[in-house]
Short mmCIF file of N, CA and C in Angstrom, two decimals:
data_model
loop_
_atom_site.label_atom_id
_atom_site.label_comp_id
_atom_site.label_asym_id
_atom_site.label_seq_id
_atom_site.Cartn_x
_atom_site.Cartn_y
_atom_site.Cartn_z
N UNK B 1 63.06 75.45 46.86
CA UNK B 1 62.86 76.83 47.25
C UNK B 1 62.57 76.94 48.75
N UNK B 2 61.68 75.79 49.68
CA UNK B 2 61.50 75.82 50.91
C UNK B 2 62.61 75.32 51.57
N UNK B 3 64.06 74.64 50.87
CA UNK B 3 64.89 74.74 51.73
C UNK B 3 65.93 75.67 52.03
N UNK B 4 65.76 76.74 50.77
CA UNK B 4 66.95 77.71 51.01
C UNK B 4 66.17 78.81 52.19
N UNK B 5 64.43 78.94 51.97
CA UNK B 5 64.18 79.84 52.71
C UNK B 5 64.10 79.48 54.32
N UNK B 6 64.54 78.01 54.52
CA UNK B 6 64.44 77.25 56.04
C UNK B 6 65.76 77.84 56.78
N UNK B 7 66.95 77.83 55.15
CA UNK B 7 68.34 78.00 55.94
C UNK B 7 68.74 79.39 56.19
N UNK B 8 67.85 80.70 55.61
CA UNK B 8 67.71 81.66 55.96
C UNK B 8 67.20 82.29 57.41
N UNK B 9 66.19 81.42 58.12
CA UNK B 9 65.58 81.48 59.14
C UNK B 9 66.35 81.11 60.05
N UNK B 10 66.82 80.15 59.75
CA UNK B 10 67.85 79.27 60.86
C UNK B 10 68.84 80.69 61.44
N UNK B 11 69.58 81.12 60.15
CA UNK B 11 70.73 81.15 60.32
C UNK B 11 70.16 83.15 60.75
N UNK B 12 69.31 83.66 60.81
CA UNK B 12 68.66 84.83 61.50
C UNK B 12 68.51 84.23 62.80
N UNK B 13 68.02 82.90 63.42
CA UNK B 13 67.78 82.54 64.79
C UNK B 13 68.95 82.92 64.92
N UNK B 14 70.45 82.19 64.46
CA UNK B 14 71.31 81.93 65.14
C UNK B 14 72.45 83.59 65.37
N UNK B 15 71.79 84.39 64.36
CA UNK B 15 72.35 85.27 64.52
C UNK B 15 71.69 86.43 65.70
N UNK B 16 70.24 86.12 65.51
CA UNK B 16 69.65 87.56 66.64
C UNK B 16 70.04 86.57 68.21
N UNK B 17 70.15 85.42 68.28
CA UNK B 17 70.46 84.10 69.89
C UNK B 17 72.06 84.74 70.32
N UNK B 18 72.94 84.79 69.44
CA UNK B 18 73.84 85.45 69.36
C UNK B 18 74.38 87.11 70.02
N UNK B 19 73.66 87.19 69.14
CA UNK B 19 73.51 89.18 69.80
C UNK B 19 72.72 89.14 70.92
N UNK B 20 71.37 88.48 70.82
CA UNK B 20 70.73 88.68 72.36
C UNK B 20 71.99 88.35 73.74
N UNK B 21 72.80 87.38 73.31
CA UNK B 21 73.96 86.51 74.30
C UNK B 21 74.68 87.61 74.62
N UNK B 22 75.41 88.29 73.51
CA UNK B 22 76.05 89.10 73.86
C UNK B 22 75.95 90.87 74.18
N UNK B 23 74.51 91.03 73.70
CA UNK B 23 74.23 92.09 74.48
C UNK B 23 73.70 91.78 76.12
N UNK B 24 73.55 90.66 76.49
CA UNK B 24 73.12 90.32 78.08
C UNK B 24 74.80 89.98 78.82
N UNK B 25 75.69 89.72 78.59
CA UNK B 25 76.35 89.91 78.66
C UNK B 25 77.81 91.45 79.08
N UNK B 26 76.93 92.26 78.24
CA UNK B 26 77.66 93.40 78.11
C UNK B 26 77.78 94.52 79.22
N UNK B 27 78.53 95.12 79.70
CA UNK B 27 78.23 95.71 80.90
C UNK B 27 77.58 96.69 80.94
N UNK B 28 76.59 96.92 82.28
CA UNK B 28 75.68 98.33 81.71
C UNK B 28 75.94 99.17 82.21
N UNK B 29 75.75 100.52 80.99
CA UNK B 29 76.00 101.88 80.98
C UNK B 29 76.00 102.20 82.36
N UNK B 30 74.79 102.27 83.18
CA UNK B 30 74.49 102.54 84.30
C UNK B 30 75.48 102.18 85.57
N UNK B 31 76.13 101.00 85.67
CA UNK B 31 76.99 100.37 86.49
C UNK B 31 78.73 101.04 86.26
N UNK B 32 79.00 101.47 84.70
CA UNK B 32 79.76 102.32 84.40
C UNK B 32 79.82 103.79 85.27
N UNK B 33 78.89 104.42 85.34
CA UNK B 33 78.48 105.88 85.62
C UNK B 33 78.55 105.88 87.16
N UNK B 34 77.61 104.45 87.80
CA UNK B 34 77.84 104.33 89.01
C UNK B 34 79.41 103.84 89.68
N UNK B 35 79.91 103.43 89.23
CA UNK B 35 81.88 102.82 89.66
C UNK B 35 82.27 104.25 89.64
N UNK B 36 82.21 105.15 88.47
CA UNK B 36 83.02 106.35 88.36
C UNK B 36 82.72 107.48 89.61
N UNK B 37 80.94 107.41 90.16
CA UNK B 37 80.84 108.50 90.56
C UNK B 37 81.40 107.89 92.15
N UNK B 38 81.47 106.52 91.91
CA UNK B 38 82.21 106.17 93.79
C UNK B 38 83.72 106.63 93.79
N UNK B 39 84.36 106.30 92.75
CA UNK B 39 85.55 106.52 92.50
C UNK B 39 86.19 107.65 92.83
N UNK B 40 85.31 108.88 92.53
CA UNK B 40 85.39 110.36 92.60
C UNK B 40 84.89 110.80 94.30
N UNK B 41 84.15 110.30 94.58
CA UNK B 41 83.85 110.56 96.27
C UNK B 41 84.73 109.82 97.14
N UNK B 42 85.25 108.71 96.88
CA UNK B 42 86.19 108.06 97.38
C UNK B 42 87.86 108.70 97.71
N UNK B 43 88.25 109.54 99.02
CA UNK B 43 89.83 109.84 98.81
C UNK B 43 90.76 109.00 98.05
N UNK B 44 91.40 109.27 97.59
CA UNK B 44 92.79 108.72 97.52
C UNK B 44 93.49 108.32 97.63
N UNK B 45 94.21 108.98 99.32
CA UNK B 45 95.00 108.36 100.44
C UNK B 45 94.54 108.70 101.24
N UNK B 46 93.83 107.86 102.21
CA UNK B 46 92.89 107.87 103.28
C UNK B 46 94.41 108.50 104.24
N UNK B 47 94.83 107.84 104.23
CA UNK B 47 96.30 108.38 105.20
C UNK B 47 96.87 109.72 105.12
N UNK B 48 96.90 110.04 103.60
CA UNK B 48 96.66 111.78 103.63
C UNK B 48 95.88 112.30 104.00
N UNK B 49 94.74 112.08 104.36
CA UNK B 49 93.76 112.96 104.85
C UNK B 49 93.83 113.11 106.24
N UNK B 50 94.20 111.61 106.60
CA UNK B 50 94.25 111.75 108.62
C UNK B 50 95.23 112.70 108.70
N UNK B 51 96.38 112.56 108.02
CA UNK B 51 97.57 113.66 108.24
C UNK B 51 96.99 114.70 108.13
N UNK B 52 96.53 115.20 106.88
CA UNK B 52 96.18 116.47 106.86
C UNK B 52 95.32 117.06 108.15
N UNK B 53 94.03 116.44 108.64
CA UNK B 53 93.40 116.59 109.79
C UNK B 53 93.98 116.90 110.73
N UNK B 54 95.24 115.88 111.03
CA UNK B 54 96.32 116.29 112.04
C UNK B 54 96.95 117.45 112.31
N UNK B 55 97.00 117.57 111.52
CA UNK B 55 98.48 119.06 110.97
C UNK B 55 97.48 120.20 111.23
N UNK B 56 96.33 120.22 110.78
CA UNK B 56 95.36 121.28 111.15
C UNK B 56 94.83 121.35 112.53
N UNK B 57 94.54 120.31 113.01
CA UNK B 57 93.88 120.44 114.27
C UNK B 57 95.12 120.65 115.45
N UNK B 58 96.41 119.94 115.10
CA UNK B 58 97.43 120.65 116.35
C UNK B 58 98.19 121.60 115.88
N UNK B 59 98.22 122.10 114.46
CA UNK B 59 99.12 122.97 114.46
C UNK B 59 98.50 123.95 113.59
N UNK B 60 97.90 124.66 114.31
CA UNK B 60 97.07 125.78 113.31
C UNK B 60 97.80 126.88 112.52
N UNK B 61 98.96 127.27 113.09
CA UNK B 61 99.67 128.32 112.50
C UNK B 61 100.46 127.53 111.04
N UNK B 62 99.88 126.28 110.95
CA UNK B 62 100.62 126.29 109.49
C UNK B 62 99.38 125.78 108.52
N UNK B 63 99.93 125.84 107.02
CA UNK B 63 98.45 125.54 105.97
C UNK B 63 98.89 124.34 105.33
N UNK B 64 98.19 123.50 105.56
CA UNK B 64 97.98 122.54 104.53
C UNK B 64 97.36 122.50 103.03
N UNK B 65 98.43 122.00 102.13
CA UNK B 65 97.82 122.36 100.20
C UNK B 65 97.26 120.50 99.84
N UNK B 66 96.90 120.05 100.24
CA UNK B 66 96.09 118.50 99.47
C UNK B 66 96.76 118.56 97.88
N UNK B 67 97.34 117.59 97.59
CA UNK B 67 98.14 117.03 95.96
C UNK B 67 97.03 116.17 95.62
N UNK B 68 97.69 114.88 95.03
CA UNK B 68 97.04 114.01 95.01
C UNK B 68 98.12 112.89 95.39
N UNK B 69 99.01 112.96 95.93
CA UNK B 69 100.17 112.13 96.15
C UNK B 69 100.65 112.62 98.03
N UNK B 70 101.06 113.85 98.05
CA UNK B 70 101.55 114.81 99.04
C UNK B 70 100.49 115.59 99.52
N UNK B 71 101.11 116.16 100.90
CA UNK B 71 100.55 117.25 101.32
C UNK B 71 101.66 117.96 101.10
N UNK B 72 101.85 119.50 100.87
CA UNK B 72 102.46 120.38 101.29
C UNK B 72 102.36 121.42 102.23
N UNK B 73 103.22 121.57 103.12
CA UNK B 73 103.02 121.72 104.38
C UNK B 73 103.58 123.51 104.42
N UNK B 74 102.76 124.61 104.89
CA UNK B 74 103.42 125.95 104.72
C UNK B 74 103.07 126.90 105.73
N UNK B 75 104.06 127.64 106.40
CA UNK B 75 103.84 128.26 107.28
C UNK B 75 104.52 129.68 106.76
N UNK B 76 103.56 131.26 106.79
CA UNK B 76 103.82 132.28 106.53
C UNK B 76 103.97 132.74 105.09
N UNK B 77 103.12 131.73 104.35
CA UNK B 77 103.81 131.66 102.90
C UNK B 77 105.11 130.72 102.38
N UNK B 78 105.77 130.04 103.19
CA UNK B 78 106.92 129.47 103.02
C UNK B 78 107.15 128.21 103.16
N UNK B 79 107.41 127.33 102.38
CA UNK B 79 107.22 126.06 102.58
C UNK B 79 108.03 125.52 103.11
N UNK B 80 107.88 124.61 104.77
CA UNK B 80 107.92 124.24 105.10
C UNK B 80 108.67 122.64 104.74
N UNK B 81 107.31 121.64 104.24
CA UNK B 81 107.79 120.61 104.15
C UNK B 81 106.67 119.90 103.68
N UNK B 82 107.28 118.43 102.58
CA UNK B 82 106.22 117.95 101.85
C UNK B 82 105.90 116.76 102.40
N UNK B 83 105.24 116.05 102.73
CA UNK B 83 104.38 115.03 103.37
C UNK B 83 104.01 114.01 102.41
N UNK B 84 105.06 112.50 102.19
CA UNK B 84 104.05 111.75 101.22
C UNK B 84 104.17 110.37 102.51
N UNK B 85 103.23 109.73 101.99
CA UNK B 85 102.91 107.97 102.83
C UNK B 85 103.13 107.27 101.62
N UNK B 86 103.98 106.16 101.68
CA UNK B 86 104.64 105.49 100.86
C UNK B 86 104.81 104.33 101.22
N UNK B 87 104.29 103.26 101.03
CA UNK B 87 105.09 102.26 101.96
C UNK B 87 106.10 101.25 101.11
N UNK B 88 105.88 101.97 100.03
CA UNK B 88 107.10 101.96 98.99
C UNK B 88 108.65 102.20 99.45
N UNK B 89 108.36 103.35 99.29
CA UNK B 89 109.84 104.06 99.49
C UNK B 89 110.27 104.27 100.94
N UNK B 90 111.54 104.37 101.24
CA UNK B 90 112.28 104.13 102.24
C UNK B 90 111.43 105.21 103.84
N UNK B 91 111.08 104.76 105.09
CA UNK B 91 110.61 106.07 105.47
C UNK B 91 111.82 107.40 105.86
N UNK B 92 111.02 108.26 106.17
CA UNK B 92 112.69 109.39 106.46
C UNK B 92 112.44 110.53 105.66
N UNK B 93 112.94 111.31 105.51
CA UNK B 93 113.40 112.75 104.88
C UNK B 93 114.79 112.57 103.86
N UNK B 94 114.02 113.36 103.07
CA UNK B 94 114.88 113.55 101.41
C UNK B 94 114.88 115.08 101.40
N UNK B 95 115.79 115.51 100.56
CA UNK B 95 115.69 117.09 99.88
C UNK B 95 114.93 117.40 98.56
N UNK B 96 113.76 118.12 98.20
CA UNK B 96 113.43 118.45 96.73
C UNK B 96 113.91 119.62 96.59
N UNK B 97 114.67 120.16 95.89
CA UNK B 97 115.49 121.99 96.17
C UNK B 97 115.60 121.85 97.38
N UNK B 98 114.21 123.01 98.21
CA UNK B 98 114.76 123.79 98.86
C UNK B 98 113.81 123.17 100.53
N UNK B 99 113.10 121.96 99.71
CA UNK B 99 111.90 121.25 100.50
C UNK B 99 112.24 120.32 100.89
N UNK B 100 112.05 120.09 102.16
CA UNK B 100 112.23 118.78 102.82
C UNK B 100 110.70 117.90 102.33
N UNK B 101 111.09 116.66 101.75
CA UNK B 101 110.54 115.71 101.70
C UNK B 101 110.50 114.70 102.76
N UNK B 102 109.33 114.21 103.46
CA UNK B 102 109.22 113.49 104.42
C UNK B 102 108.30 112.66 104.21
N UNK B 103 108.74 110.90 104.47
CA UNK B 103 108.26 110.26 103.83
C UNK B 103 107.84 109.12 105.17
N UNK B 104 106.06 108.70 105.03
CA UNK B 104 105.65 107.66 106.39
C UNK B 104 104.97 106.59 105.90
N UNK B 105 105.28 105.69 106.21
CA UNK B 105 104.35 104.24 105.90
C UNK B 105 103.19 104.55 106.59
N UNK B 106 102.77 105.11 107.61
CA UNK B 106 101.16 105.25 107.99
C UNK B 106 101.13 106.31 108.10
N UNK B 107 100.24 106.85 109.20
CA UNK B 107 99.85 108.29 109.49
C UNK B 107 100.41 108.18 110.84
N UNK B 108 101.45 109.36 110.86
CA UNK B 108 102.25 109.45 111.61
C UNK B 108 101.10 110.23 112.94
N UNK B 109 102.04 110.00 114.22
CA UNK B 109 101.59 110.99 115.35
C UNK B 109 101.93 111.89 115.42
N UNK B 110 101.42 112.69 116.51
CA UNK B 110 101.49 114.19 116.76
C UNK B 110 102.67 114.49 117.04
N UNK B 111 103.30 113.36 118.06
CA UNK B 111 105.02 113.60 118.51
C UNK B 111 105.86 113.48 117.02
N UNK B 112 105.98 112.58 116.43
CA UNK B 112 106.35 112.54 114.87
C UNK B 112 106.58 113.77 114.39
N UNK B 113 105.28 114.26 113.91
CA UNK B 113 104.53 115.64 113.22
C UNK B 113 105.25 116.77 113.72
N UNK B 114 105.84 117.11 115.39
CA UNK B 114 106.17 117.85 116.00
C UNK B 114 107.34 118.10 115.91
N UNK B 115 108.20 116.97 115.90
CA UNK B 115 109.65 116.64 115.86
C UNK B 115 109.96 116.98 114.43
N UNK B 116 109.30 116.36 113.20
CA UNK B 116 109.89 116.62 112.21
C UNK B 116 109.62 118.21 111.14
N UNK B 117 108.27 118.86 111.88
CA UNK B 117 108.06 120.29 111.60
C UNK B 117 108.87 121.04 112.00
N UNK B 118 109.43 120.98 113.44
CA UNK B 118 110.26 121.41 114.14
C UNK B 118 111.78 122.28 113.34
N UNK B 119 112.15 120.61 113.29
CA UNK B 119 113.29 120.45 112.64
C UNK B 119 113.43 121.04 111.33
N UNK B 120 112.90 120.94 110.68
CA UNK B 120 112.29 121.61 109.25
C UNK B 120 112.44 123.29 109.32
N UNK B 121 111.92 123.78 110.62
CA UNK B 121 111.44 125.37 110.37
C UNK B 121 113.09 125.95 110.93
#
């Protein structure tokens, strides 16, 4: 009778040694909540944003719309032209309808910005 109740004990050590292992192990809630809320304060495309900054600070007469991919670029109500950084895809200008798509591996300059708004309007 004292050995079945020895192998009962044992085998409770080996089960709560177990769970203690793998609840210390487990990732905490807290470190969850904290990744997400950096994630969310963190831009996107840091490179969209310099653009966007750009486009506002030299060229005020047009509005910038923030995507999460693009800017779209609009002057008078009328769109202008869409703005993605890619260093994917080829750089240059594409057609979407009626929108010029313009596409930059970094954050382009002001001469860039000038030349290809230009051309666009």
């Amino acid at each position: 009778m004292i050995d079945g109740i020895w192998w009962l004990v044992i085998l409770l050590a080996v089960v709560i040694g177990l769970w203690l292992l793998a609840k210390s192990r487990a990732p905490k809630t807290a470190d969850k909540h904290n990744l997400k809320s950096q994630r969310a304060k963190t831009p996107l495309n840091d490179a969209l944003q310099k653009t966007a900054e750009l486009v506002k600070q030299y060229f005020p007469d047009y509005r910038v719309n923030r995507k999460a991919n693009h800017l779209l670029i609009s002057k008078q109500d009328k769109k202008v032209a869409m703005i993605t950084i890619d260093k994917k895809l080829a750089a240059g200008q594409r057609r979407l309808g009626d929108v010029p798509v313009i596409n930059y591996h970094r954050v382009p300059s002001r001469a860039q910005l000038m030349a290809n708004l230009q051309d666009e309007e």
